[in-house]
Amino acid sequence: MKAHSDELKTFATVIDCGSITAAAEQLGLTPSAVSRALSKLEEKLGTTLLNRTTRRMKLTEEGEFFLEHARHILEQMDALEERLALRQQSPAGRLRINAASPFMLHAVVPHIGAFRERYPDIELQLNTNDLNIDLLEQSTDIAIRIGHLADSSLHARPLGSSRLNLLAAPEYLERHGTPANLEALLGHSLLGFTQPEALNVWPIRHAGGDTLAITPSLSASSGETLRQLALSGQGIACLASFMTCADIQTGGLVRVLPELTSERRQPIHAVYYRNSQLALRIQCFLDFIQERLAQSLHATG
């Protein structure tokens, strides 16, 4: 059996106080509990540390050797606790964040400068993956996911939502015409996702409901690829406002059939494993990005 830190502390306190009774008072224990702790420690070590009588105590040679090293261990533990307390007051360490590339580029990266200025001791690692990842396998602290979450053991924190719009480049519409109704839309080059199929369900009001599953003329796995295809005049895409608001403002993309577009928003969550106490660096990033996204997502609609 191995000695524990509380046993080391009890042993050192007895020596410092000069008696079991005085040590018991300082430790908030009964004298009998302290005496048992010393006996248990000696039993674990297989040696006598203190020669005790009713009147006096004297360290054995083994006790002097053990005390010297026990004090060093206790000092190291105190220093470690102090460093941990300072770390909790000033967040530090590596923080690994994963998100789909469009969200990382358009919704996270613009705020990283301000985050690093506020928390200079946090070392960021930004990774992108357009499909959901296993946080443990990818050594990820926080993953940002867009869309409705499946049931999971992960803890999820909502960060906001982003509206979906049908968009195309003005040059595409000049060449092929602007669709005026659903039938005309289905005759155009539609840009969609290779997977999952749920992303090819567009928010279009029609006689059968508020959404319509489309068959893409051109598919891609990444929303950023679809954005670039739309900007280059390859067709009409359904994309989130967080990644296209600047394109709309500059005229690179224009809304198509806005009067038939239903109000459909994609929820955005940060997911992470939650231990008994969330690491301060994770908590700081969640609070920071939620505040920033609340402003930017509100502005993009």
PDB file of C-alpha atoms in Angstrom:
ATOM      1  CA  MET A   1       0.000   0.000   0.000  1.00  0.00           C
ATOM      2  CA  LYS A   2       1.133   3.544  -0.726  1.00  0.00           C
ATOM      3  CA  ALA A   3       1.110   6.537   1.563  1.00  0.00           C
ATOM      4  CA  HIS A   4      -1.390   9.308   0.784  1.00  0.00           C
ATOM      5  CA  SER A   5      -0.877  13.051   0.953  1.00  0.00           C
ATOM      6  CA  ASP A   6      -3.189  13.440   3.955  1.00  0.00           C
ATOM      7  CA  GLU A   7      -1.050  10.930   5.862  1.00  0.00           C
ATOM      8  CA  LEU A   8       2.094  12.855   4.989  1.00  0.00           C
ATOM      9  CA  LYS A   9       0.449  16.054   6.200  1.00  0.00           C
ATOM     10  CA  THR A  10      -0.646  14.421   9.459  1.00  0.00           C
ATOM     11  CA  PHE A  11       2.866  13.093  10.106  1.00  0.00           C
ATOM     12  CA  ALA A  12       4.523  16.457   9.399  1.00  0.00           C
ATOM     13  CA  THR A  13       1.963  18.323  11.519  1.00  0.00           C
ATOM     14  CA  VAL A  14       2.618  16.037  14.513  1.00  0.00           C
ATOM     15  CA  ILE A  15       6.340  16.811  14.284  1.00  0.00           C
ATOM     16  CA  ASP A  16       5.749  20.543  13.870  1.00  0.00           C
ATOM     17  CA  CYS A  17       3.290  20.726  16.759  1.00  0.00           C
ATOM     18  CA  GLY A  18       5.338  18.503  19.051  1.00  0.00           C
ATOM     19  CA  SER A  19       2.458  16.316  20.181  1.00  0.00           C
ATOM     20  CA  ILE A  20      -0.416  14.278  18.853  1.00  0.00           C
ATOM     21  CA  THR A  21      -2.914  16.321  20.870  1.00  0.00           C
ATOM     22  CA  ALA A  22      -1.715  19.659  19.476  1.00  0.00           C
ATOM     23  CA  ALA A  23      -1.607  18.248  15.944  1.00  0.00           C
ATOM     24  CA  ALA A  24      -5.131  16.895  16.310  1.00  0.00           C
ATOM     25  CA  GLU A  25      -6.399  20.325  17.315  1.00  0.00           C
ATOM     26  CA  GLN A  26      -4.746  21.981  14.311  1.00  0.00           C
ATOM     27  CA  LEU A  27      -6.013  19.338  11.897  1.00  0.00           C
ATOM     28  CA  GLY A  28      -9.537  19.308  13.324  1.00  0.00           C
ATOM     29  CA  LEU A  29      -9.280  15.619  14.271  1.00  0.00           C
ATOM     30  CA  THR A  30      -9.398  13.660  17.489  1.00  0.00           C
ATOM     31  CA  PRO A  31      -6.088  12.566  19.048  1.00  0.00           C
ATOM     32  CA  SER A  32      -7.075   8.937  18.560  1.00  0.00           C
ATOM     33  CA  ALA A  33      -7.657   9.550  14.822  1.00  0.00           C
ATOM     34  CA  VAL A  34      -4.205  11.112  14.486  1.00  0.00           C
ATOM     35  CA  SER A  35      -2.617   8.251  16.388  1.00  0.00           C
ATOM     36  CA  ARG A  36      -4.346   5.708  14.129  1.00  0.00           C
ATOM     37  CA  ALA A  37      -3.210   7.605  11.044  1.00  0.00           C
ATOM     38  CA  LEU A  38       0.403   7.481  12.206  1.00  0.00           C
ATOM     39  CA  SER A  39       0.178   3.772  12.964  1.00  0.00           C
ATOM     40  CA  LYS A  40      -1.390   3.105   9.554  1.00  0.00           C
ATOM     41  CA  LEU A  41       1.381   5.076   7.842  1.00  0.00           C
ATOM     42  CA  GLU A  42       4.070   3.098   9.674  1.00  0.00           C
ATOM     43  CA  GLU A  43       2.302  -0.120   8.747  1.00  0.00           C
ATOM     44  CA  LYS A  44       2.242   0.858   5.073  1.00  0.00           C
ATOM     45  CA  LEU A  45       5.932   1.779   5.135  1.00  0.00           C
ATOM     46  CA  GLY A  46       6.925  -1.258   7.161  1.00  0.00           C
ATOM     47  CA  THR A  47       9.005   0.789   9.599  1.00  0.00           C
ATOM     48  CA  THR A  48       8.769   2.871  12.769  1.00  0.00           C
ATOM     49  CA  LEU A  49       8.846   6.597  12.185  1.00  0.00           C
ATOM     50  CA  LEU A  50       8.280   7.812  15.755  1.00  0.00           C
ATOM     51  CA  ASN A  51       9.194   6.317  19.099  1.00  0.00           C
ATOM     52  CA  ARG A  52       6.252   7.418  21.228  1.00  0.00           C
ATOM     53  CA  THR A  53       5.724   7.331  24.962  1.00  0.00           C
ATOM     54  CA  THR A  54       3.147   9.067  27.120  1.00  0.00           C
ATOM     55  CA  ARG A  55       5.597  11.935  27.716  1.00  0.00           C
ATOM     56  CA  ARG A  56       7.672  12.391  24.572  1.00  0.00           C
ATOM     57  CA  MET A  57       8.157  11.564  20.917  1.00  0.00           C
ATOM     58  CA  LYS A  58      11.395  11.058  19.048  1.00  0.00           C
ATOM     59  CA  LEU A  59      11.969  10.546  15.337  1.00  0.00           C
ATOM     60  CA  THR A  60      13.754   7.389  14.345  1.00  0.00           C
ATOM     61  CA  GLU A  61      16.465   7.574  11.690  1.00  0.00           C
ATOM     62  CA  GLU A  62      13.926   6.325   9.166  1.00  0.00           C
ATOM     63  CA  GLY A  63      11.493   8.948  10.445  1.00  0.00           C
ATOM     64  CA  GLU A  64      13.984  11.769   9.852  1.00  0.00           C
ATOM     65  CA  PHE A  65      14.631  10.525   6.315  1.00  0.00           C
ATOM     66  CA  PHE A  66      10.918  10.195   5.594  1.00  0.00           C
ATOM     67  CA  LEU A  67      10.099  13.608   7.100  1.00  0.00           C
ATOM     68  CA  GLU A  68      12.615  15.382   4.872  1.00  0.00           C
ATOM     69  CA  HIS A  69      11.107  13.914   1.720  1.00  0.00           C
ATOM     70  CA  ALA A  70       7.524  14.263   2.978  1.00  0.00           C
ATOM     71  CA  ARG A  71       8.037  18.005   3.484  1.00  0.00           C
ATOM     72  CA  HIS A  72       9.412  18.317  -0.037  1.00  0.00           C
ATOM     73  CA  ILE A  73       6.379  16.506  -1.480  1.00  0.00           C
ATOM     74  CA  LEU A  74       3.963  18.667   0.525  1.00  0.00           C
ATOM     75  CA  GLU A  75       5.725  21.839  -0.623  1.00  0.00           C
ATOM     76  CA  GLN A  76       5.443  20.700  -4.240  1.00  0.00           C
ATOM     77  CA  MET A  77       1.738  20.005  -3.772  1.00  0.00           C
ATOM     78  CA  ASP A  78       1.178  23.454  -2.271  1.00  0.00           C
ATOM     79  CA  ALA A  79       3.033  25.048  -5.188  1.00  0.00           C
ATOM     80  CA  LEU A  80       0.974  23.022  -7.666  1.00  0.00           C
ATOM     81  CA  GLU A  81      -2.275  24.117  -6.027  1.00  0.00           C
ATOM     82  CA  GLU A  82      -1.155  27.753  -6.157  1.00  0.00           C
ATOM     83  CA  ARG A  83      -0.259  27.454  -9.827  1.00  0.00           C
ATOM     84  CA  LEU A  84      -3.603  25.820 -10.549  1.00  0.00           C
ATOM     85  CA  ALA A  85      -5.436  28.601  -8.708  1.00  0.00           C
ATOM     86  CA  LEU A  86      -3.570  31.213 -10.767  1.00  0.00           C
ATOM     87  CA  ARG A  87      -4.371  29.269 -13.932  1.00  0.00           C
ATOM     88  CA  GLN A  88      -8.049  29.344 -13.028  1.00  0.00           C
ATOM     89  CA  GLN A  89      -7.901  33.097 -12.481  1.00  0.00           C
ATOM     90  CA  SER A  90      -6.007  33.632 -15.735  1.00  0.00           C
ATOM     91  CA  PRO A  91      -7.074  30.931 -18.220  1.00  0.00           C
ATOM     92  CA  ALA A  92      -4.224  29.204 -19.994  1.00  0.00           C
ATOM     93  CA  GLY A  93      -3.411  26.062 -21.921  1.00  0.00           C
ATOM     94  CA  ARG A  94      -4.293  24.508 -25.247  1.00  0.00           C
ATOM     95  CA  LEU A  95      -7.852  24.850 -26.546  1.00  0.00           C
ATOM     96  CA  ARG A  96      -8.792  22.720 -29.553  1.00  0.00           C
ATOM     97  CA  ILE A  97     -11.852  23.870 -31.518  1.00  0.00           C
ATOM     98  CA  ASN A  98     -13.469  22.100 -34.449  1.00  0.00           C
ATOM     99  CA  ALA A  99     -16.103  23.440 -36.854  1.00  0.00           C
ATOM    100  CA  ALA A 100     -17.227  23.088 -40.447  1.00  0.00           C
ATOM    101  CA  SER A 101     -14.925  25.136 -42.676  1.00  0.00           C
ATOM    102  CA  PRO A 102     -17.545  27.775 -43.664  1.00  0.00           C
ATOM    103  CA  PHE A 103     -18.436  28.479 -40.055  1.00  0.00           C
ATOM    104  CA  MET A 104     -14.800  28.565 -38.995  1.00  0.00           C
ATOM    105  CA  LEU A 105     -13.874  30.968 -41.806  1.00  0.00           C
ATOM    106  CA  HIS A 106     -16.845  33.312 -41.643  1.00  0.00           C
ATOM    107  CA  ALA A 107     -18.067  33.169 -38.024  1.00  0.00           C
ATOM    108  CA  VAL A 108     -15.077  32.226 -35.848  1.00  0.00           C
ATOM    109  CA  VAL A 109     -11.884  33.481 -37.503  1.00  0.00           C
ATOM    110  CA  PRO A 110     -13.045  37.150 -37.613  1.00  0.00           C
ATOM    111  CA  HIS A 111     -13.217  37.153 -33.794  1.00  0.00           C
ATOM    112  CA  ILE A 112      -9.996  35.267 -33.025  1.00  0.00           C
ATOM    113  CA  GLY A 113      -7.872  38.416 -32.825  1.00  0.00           C
ATOM    114  CA  ALA A 114     -10.061  39.876 -30.100  1.00  0.00           C
ATOM    115  CA  PHE A 115     -10.108  36.563 -28.227  1.00  0.00           C
ATOM    116  CA  ARG A 116      -6.317  36.250 -28.269  1.00  0.00           C
ATOM    117  CA  GLU A 117      -5.947  39.819 -27.087  1.00  0.00           C
ATOM    118  CA  ARG A 118      -8.261  39.127 -24.167  1.00  0.00           C
ATOM    119  CA  TYR A 119      -6.779  35.705 -23.304  1.00  0.00           C
ATOM    120  CA  PRO A 120      -3.136  35.738 -24.446  1.00  0.00           C
ATOM    121  CA  ASP A 121      -2.200  32.594 -22.479  1.00  0.00           C
ATOM    122  CA  ILE A 122      -4.697  30.335 -24.273  1.00  0.00           C
ATOM    123  CA  GLU A 123      -3.108  28.442 -27.164  1.00  0.00           C
ATOM    124  CA  LEU A 124      -5.719  27.940 -29.867  1.00  0.00           C
ATOM    125  CA  GLN A 125      -5.884  25.092 -32.357  1.00  0.00           C
ATOM    126  CA  LEU A 126      -8.549  25.601 -35.036  1.00  0.00           C
ATOM    127  CA  ASN A 127      -9.508  22.495 -37.013  1.00  0.00           C
ATOM    128  CA  THR A 128     -12.146  22.104 -39.705  1.00  0.00           C
ATOM    129  CA  ASN A 129     -14.247  19.128 -40.705  1.00  0.00           C
ATOM    130  CA  ASP A 130     -17.475  19.298 -42.664  1.00  0.00           C
ATOM    131  CA  LEU A 131     -18.845  16.141 -41.011  1.00  0.00           C
ATOM    132  CA  ASN A 132     -19.429  15.504 -37.319  1.00  0.00           C
ATOM    133  CA  ILE A 133     -16.358  14.173 -35.556  1.00  0.00           C
ATOM    134  CA  ASP A 134     -15.694  12.109 -32.454  1.00  0.00           C
ATOM    135  CA  LEU A 135     -14.357  14.593 -29.927  1.00  0.00           C
ATOM    136  CA  LEU A 136     -12.221  12.027 -28.121  1.00  0.00           C
ATOM    137  CA  GLU A 137     -10.695  10.550 -31.271  1.00  0.00           C
ATOM    138  CA  GLN A 138      -9.869  14.000 -32.629  1.00  0.00           C
ATOM    139  CA  SER A 139      -8.670  15.344 -29.237  1.00  0.00           C
ATOM    140  CA  THR A 140     -11.180  18.188 -29.468  1.00  0.00           C
ATOM    141  CA  ASP A 141     -12.322  20.380 -26.574  1.00  0.00           C
ATOM    142  CA  ILE A 142     -15.182  22.156 -28.364  1.00  0.00           C
ATOM    143  CA  ALA A 143     -16.986  21.294 -31.599  1.00  0.00           C
ATOM    144  CA  ILE A 144     -19.385  23.778 -33.160  1.00  0.00           C
ATOM    145  CA  ARG A 145     -22.250  22.056 -34.939  1.00  0.00           C
ATOM    146  CA  ILE A 146     -24.891  23.510 -37.220  1.00  0.00           C
ATOM    147  CA  GLY A 147     -28.345  21.973 -37.498  1.00  0.00           C
ATOM    148  CA  HIS A 148     -30.440  19.912 -35.135  1.00  0.00           C
ATOM    149  CA  LEU A 149     -28.416  17.718 -32.779  1.00  0.00           C
ATOM    150  CA  ALA A 150     -28.863  13.991 -32.458  1.00  0.00           C
ATOM    151  CA  ASP A 151     -29.165  12.542 -28.965  1.00  0.00           C
ATOM    152  CA  SER A 152     -25.699  12.294 -27.490  1.00  0.00           C
ATOM    153  CA  SER A 153     -23.685  12.073 -24.294  1.00  0.00           C
ATOM    154  CA  LEU A 154     -22.180  15.456 -25.146  1.00  0.00           C
ATOM    155  CA  HIS A 155     -23.176  18.632 -23.389  1.00  0.00           C
ATOM    156  CA  ALA A 156     -24.554  21.234 -25.822  1.00  0.00           C
ATOM    157  CA  ARG A 157     -24.665  24.996 -25.450  1.00  0.00           C
ATOM    158  CA  PRO A 158     -26.808  26.952 -27.930  1.00  0.00           C
ATOM    159  CA  LEU A 159     -24.938  29.784 -29.654  1.00  0.00           C
ATOM    160  CA  GLY A 160     -27.734  31.116 -31.856  1.00  0.00           C
ATOM    161  CA  SER A 161     -29.204  30.358 -35.266  1.00  0.00           C
ATOM    162  CA  SER A 162     -28.714  31.429 -38.864  1.00  0.00           C
ATOM    163  CA  ARG A 163     -31.296  31.935 -41.596  1.00  0.00           C
ATOM    164  CA  LEU A 164     -31.187  30.053 -44.900  1.00  0.00           C
ATOM    165  CA  ASN A 165     -31.571  31.937 -48.199  1.00  0.00           C
ATOM    166  CA  LEU A 166     -31.714  30.979 -51.881  1.00  0.00           C
ATOM    167  CA  LEU A 167     -28.852  32.845 -53.563  1.00  0.00           C
ATOM    168  CA  ALA A 168     -27.255  33.302 -56.966  1.00  0.00           C
ATOM    169  CA  ALA A 169     -24.732  35.580 -58.622  1.00  0.00           C
ATOM    170  CA  PRO A 170     -26.207  38.446 -60.706  1.00  0.00           C
ATOM    171  CA  GLU A 171     -24.259  37.249 -63.763  1.00  0.00           C
ATOM    172  CA  TYR A 172     -25.883  33.809 -63.526  1.00  0.00           C
ATOM    173  CA  LEU A 173     -29.346  35.341 -63.376  1.00  0.00           C
ATOM    174  CA  GLU A 174     -28.517  37.625 -66.309  1.00  0.00           C
ATOM    175  CA  ARG A 175     -27.552  34.604 -68.405  1.00  0.00           C
ATOM    176  CA  HIS A 176     -30.321  32.232 -67.350  1.00  0.00           C
ATOM    177  CA  GLY A 177     -33.091  34.516 -66.098  1.00  0.00           C
ATOM    178  CA  THR A 178     -34.466  35.062 -62.616  1.00  0.00           C
ATOM    179  CA  PRO A 179     -36.997  32.381 -61.646  1.00  0.00           C
ATOM    180  CA  ALA A 180     -40.391  33.802 -60.796  1.00  0.00           C
ATOM    181  CA  ASN A 181     -41.978  30.663 -59.371  1.00  0.00           C
ATOM    182  CA  LEU A 182     -41.205  27.154 -58.154  1.00  0.00           C
ATOM    183  CA  GLU A 183     -41.563  25.549 -61.583  1.00  0.00           C
ATOM    184  CA  ALA A 184     -39.058  27.975 -63.070  1.00  0.00           C
ATOM    185  CA  LEU A 185     -36.640  27.376 -60.180  1.00  0.00           C
ATOM    186  CA  LEU A 186     -36.584  23.629 -60.789  1.00  0.00           C
ATOM    187  CA  GLY A 187     -35.418  24.302 -64.352  1.00  0.00           C
ATOM    188  CA  HIS A 188     -32.247  26.026 -63.142  1.00  0.00           C
ATOM    189  CA  SER A 189     -28.828  24.702 -62.138  1.00  0.00           C
ATOM    190  CA  LEU A 190     -29.261  23.919 -58.447  1.00  0.00           C
ATOM    191  CA  LEU A 191     -26.179  23.650 -56.231  1.00  0.00           C
ATOM    192  CA  GLY A 192     -26.491  21.178 -53.360  1.00  0.00           C
ATOM    193  CA  PHE A 193     -24.644  18.983 -50.892  1.00  0.00           C
ATOM    194  CA  THR A 194     -23.330  15.489 -51.510  1.00  0.00           C
ATOM    195  CA  GLN A 195     -24.247  14.638 -47.900  1.00  0.00           C
ATOM    196  CA  PRO A 196     -26.210  14.709 -45.728  1.00  0.00           C
ATOM    197  CA  GLU A 197     -29.394  14.709 -47.779  1.00  0.00           C
ATOM    198  CA  ALA A 198     -31.119  16.880 -45.170  1.00  0.00           C
ATOM    199  CA  LEU A 199     -29.068  19.839 -46.432  1.00  0.00           C
ATOM    200  CA  ASN A 200     -30.782  19.529 -49.821  1.00  0.00           C
ATOM    201  CA  VAL A 201     -34.177  20.293 -48.302  1.00  0.00           C
ATOM    202  CA  TRP A 202     -34.754  23.952 -49.184  1.00  0.00           C
ATOM    203  CA  PRO A 203     -37.087  26.370 -47.329  1.00  0.00           C
ATOM    204  CA  ILE A 204     -39.557  26.979 -50.150  1.00  0.00           C
ATOM    205  CA  ARG A 205     -43.281  27.443 -49.605  1.00  0.00           C
ATOM    206  CA  HIS A 206     -45.506  25.513 -51.990  1.00  0.00           C
ATOM    207  CA  ALA A 207     -48.831  23.704 -52.013  1.00  0.00           C
ATOM    208  CA  GLY A 208     -47.334  20.715 -50.196  1.00  0.00           C
ATOM    209  CA  GLY A 209     -45.667  22.585 -47.331  1.00  0.00           C
ATOM    210  CA  ASP A 210     -42.808  24.898 -46.350  1.00  0.00           C
ATOM    211  CA  THR A 211     -39.851  22.825 -47.566  1.00  0.00           C
ATOM    212  CA  LEU A 212     -38.847  21.098 -50.767  1.00  0.00           C
ATOM    213  CA  ALA A 213     -36.267  18.368 -51.370  1.00  0.00           C
ATOM    214  CA  ILE A 214     -34.258  19.293 -54.471  1.00  0.00           C
ATOM    215  CA  THR A 215     -32.035  17.215 -56.748  1.00  0.00           C
ATOM    216  CA  PRO A 216     -28.746  19.099 -57.235  1.00  0.00           C
ATOM    217  CA  SER A 217     -27.344  19.677 -60.691  1.00  0.00           C
ATOM    218  CA  LEU A 218     -23.917  20.111 -59.072  1.00  0.00           C
ATOM    219  CA  SER A 219     -22.964  18.808 -55.627  1.00  0.00           C
ATOM    220  CA  ALA A 220     -20.196  19.496 -53.134  1.00  0.00           C
ATOM    221  CA  SER A 221     -19.377  18.323 -49.611  1.00  0.00           C
ATOM    222  CA  SER A 222     -18.617  21.789 -48.241  1.00  0.00           C
ATOM    223  CA  GLY A 223     -20.788  24.846 -47.913  1.00  0.00           C
ATOM    224  CA  GLU A 224     -17.779  27.017 -48.715  1.00  0.00           C
ATOM    225  CA  THR A 225     -17.329  25.186 -52.017  1.00  0.00           C
ATOM    226  CA  LEU A 226     -20.997  25.808 -52.835  1.00  0.00           C
ATOM    227  CA  ARG A 227     -20.578  29.475 -51.946  1.00  0.00           C
ATOM    228  CA  GLN A 228     -17.641  29.797 -54.321  1.00  0.00           C
ATOM    229  CA  LEU A 229     -19.574  27.983 -57.059  1.00  0.00           C
ATOM    230  CA  ALA A 230     -22.518  30.348 -56.591  1.00  0.00           C
ATOM    231  CA  LEU A 231     -20.215  33.392 -56.685  1.00  0.00           C
ATOM    232  CA  SER A 232     -18.674  32.145 -59.936  1.00  0.00           C
ATOM    233  CA  GLY A 233     -22.107  31.926 -61.552  1.00  0.00           C
ATOM    234  CA  GLN A 234     -22.595  28.165 -61.561  1.00  0.00           C
ATOM    235  CA  GLY A 235     -26.154  28.144 -60.238  1.00  0.00           C
ATOM    236  CA  ILE A 236     -28.523  28.768 -57.338  1.00  0.00           C
ATOM    237  CA  ALA A 237     -27.590  27.613 -53.825  1.00  0.00           C
ATOM    238  CA  CYS A 238     -29.303  27.531 -50.462  1.00  0.00           C
ATOM    239  CA  LEU A 239     -26.802  28.873 -47.930  1.00  0.00           C
ATOM    240  CA  ALA A 240     -26.741  30.185 -44.377  1.00  0.00           C
ATOM    241  CA  SER A 241     -26.645  33.914 -43.777  1.00  0.00           C
ATOM    242  CA  PHE A 242     -23.588  33.713 -41.485  1.00  0.00           C
ATOM    243  CA  MET A 243     -21.407  32.856 -44.504  1.00  0.00           C
ATOM    244  CA  THR A 244     -23.105  34.977 -47.178  1.00  0.00           C
ATOM    245  CA  CYS A 245     -24.107  38.264 -45.537  1.00  0.00           C
ATOM    246  CA  ALA A 246     -21.002  40.054 -46.873  1.00  0.00           C
ATOM    247  CA  ASP A 247     -21.667  38.673 -50.379  1.00  0.00           C
ATOM    248  CA  ILE A 248     -25.232  40.000 -50.246  1.00  0.00           C
ATOM    249  CA  GLN A 249     -24.081  43.405 -48.994  1.00  0.00           C
ATOM    250  CA  THR A 250     -21.498  43.759 -51.772  1.00  0.00           C
ATOM    251  CA  GLY A 251     -23.841  42.419 -54.453  1.00  0.00           C
ATOM    252  CA  GLY A 252     -21.808  39.288 -55.155  1.00  0.00           C
ATOM    253  CA  LEU A 253     -24.930  37.244 -54.422  1.00  0.00           C
ATOM    254  CA  VAL A 254     -28.614  38.199 -54.548  1.00  0.00           C
ATOM    255  CA  ARG A 255     -31.649  36.520 -53.033  1.00  0.00           C
ATOM    256  CA  VAL A 256     -33.781  34.372 -55.290  1.00  0.00           C
ATOM    257  CA  LEU A 257     -37.545  33.953 -54.711  1.00  0.00           C
ATOM    258  CA  PRO A 258     -37.478  35.748 -51.319  1.00  0.00           C
ATOM    259  CA  GLU A 259     -41.279  35.888 -51.350  1.00  0.00           C
ATOM    260  CA  LEU A 260     -41.442  32.071 -51.429  1.00  0.00           C
ATOM    261  CA  THR A 261     -38.614  31.477 -48.949  1.00  0.00           C
ATOM    262  CA  SER A 262     -39.952  30.272 -45.613  1.00  0.00           C
ATOM    263  CA  GLU A 263     -38.433  31.361 -42.311  1.00  0.00           C
ATOM    264  CA  ARG A 264     -36.073  28.474 -41.673  1.00  0.00           C
ATOM    265  CA  ARG A 265     -33.127  28.843 -39.326  1.00  0.00           C
ATOM    266  CA  GLN A 266     -30.296  26.448 -38.581  1.00  0.00           C
ATOM    267  CA  PRO A 267     -29.534  26.146 -34.872  1.00  0.00           C
ATOM    268  CA  ILE A 268     -25.883  26.487 -33.864  1.00  0.00           C
ATOM    269  CA  HIS A 269     -24.482  24.681 -30.818  1.00  0.00           C
ATOM    270  CA  ALA A 270     -21.141  24.225 -29.126  1.00  0.00           C
ATOM    271  CA  VAL A 271     -20.760  20.639 -27.925  1.00  0.00           C
ATOM    272  CA  TYR A 272     -18.191  19.328 -25.455  1.00  0.00           C
ATOM    273  CA  TYR A 273     -17.640  16.740 -22.778  1.00  0.00           C
ATOM    274  CA  ARG A 274     -18.544  18.196 -19.426  1.00  0.00           C
ATOM    275  CA  ASN A 275     -16.626  17.048 -16.376  1.00  0.00           C
ATOM    276  CA  SER A 276     -17.487  17.973 -12.805  1.00  0.00           C
ATOM    277  CA  GLN A 277     -16.040  21.439 -13.427  1.00  0.00           C
ATOM    278  CA  LEU A 278     -15.587  22.920 -16.878  1.00  0.00           C
ATOM    279  CA  ALA A 279     -12.031  24.064 -17.610  1.00  0.00           C
ATOM    280  CA  LEU A 280     -11.845  27.840 -17.426  1.00  0.00           C
ATOM    281  CA  ARG A 281     -10.328  28.166 -20.920  1.00  0.00           C
ATOM    282  CA  ILE A 282     -13.358  26.324 -22.367  1.00  0.00           C
ATOM    283  CA  GLN A 283     -15.793  28.428 -20.354  1.00  0.00           C
ATOM    284  CA  CYS A 284     -14.070  31.642 -21.477  1.00  0.00           C
ATOM    285  CA  PHE A 285     -14.285  30.715 -25.160  1.00  0.00           C
ATOM    286  CA  LEU A 286     -17.939  29.666 -24.901  1.00  0.00           C
ATOM    287  CA  ASP A 287     -18.895  32.942 -23.209  1.00  0.00           C
ATOM    288  CA  PHE A 288     -16.837  34.975 -25.694  1.00  0.00           C
ATOM    289  CA  ILE A 289     -18.071  33.343 -28.903  1.00  0.00           C
ATOM    290  CA  GLN A 290     -21.690  33.315 -27.720  1.00  0.00           C
ATOM    291  CA  GLU A 291     -21.525  37.067 -27.126  1.00  0.00           C
ATOM    292  CA  ARG A 292     -19.876  37.733 -30.504  1.00  0.00           C
ATOM    293  CA  LEU A 293     -22.240  35.465 -32.435  1.00  0.00           C
ATOM    294  CA  ALA A 294     -25.261  37.042 -30.796  1.00  0.00           C
ATOM    295  CA  GLN A 295     -24.181  40.323 -32.368  1.00  0.00           C
ATOM    296  CA  SER A 296     -23.118  39.031 -35.787  1.00  0.00           C
ATOM    297  CA  LEU A 297     -25.998  36.578 -36.287  1.00  0.00           C
ATOM    298  CA  HIS A 298     -28.501  39.262 -35.331  1.00  0.00           C
ATOM    299  CA  ALA A 299     -26.939  41.557 -37.901  1.00  0.00           C
ATOM    300  CA  THR A 300     -27.077  38.934 -40.661  1.00  0.00           C
ATOM    301  CA  GLY A 301     -30.698  38.002 -39.969  1.00  0.00           C
TER     302      GLY A 301
END
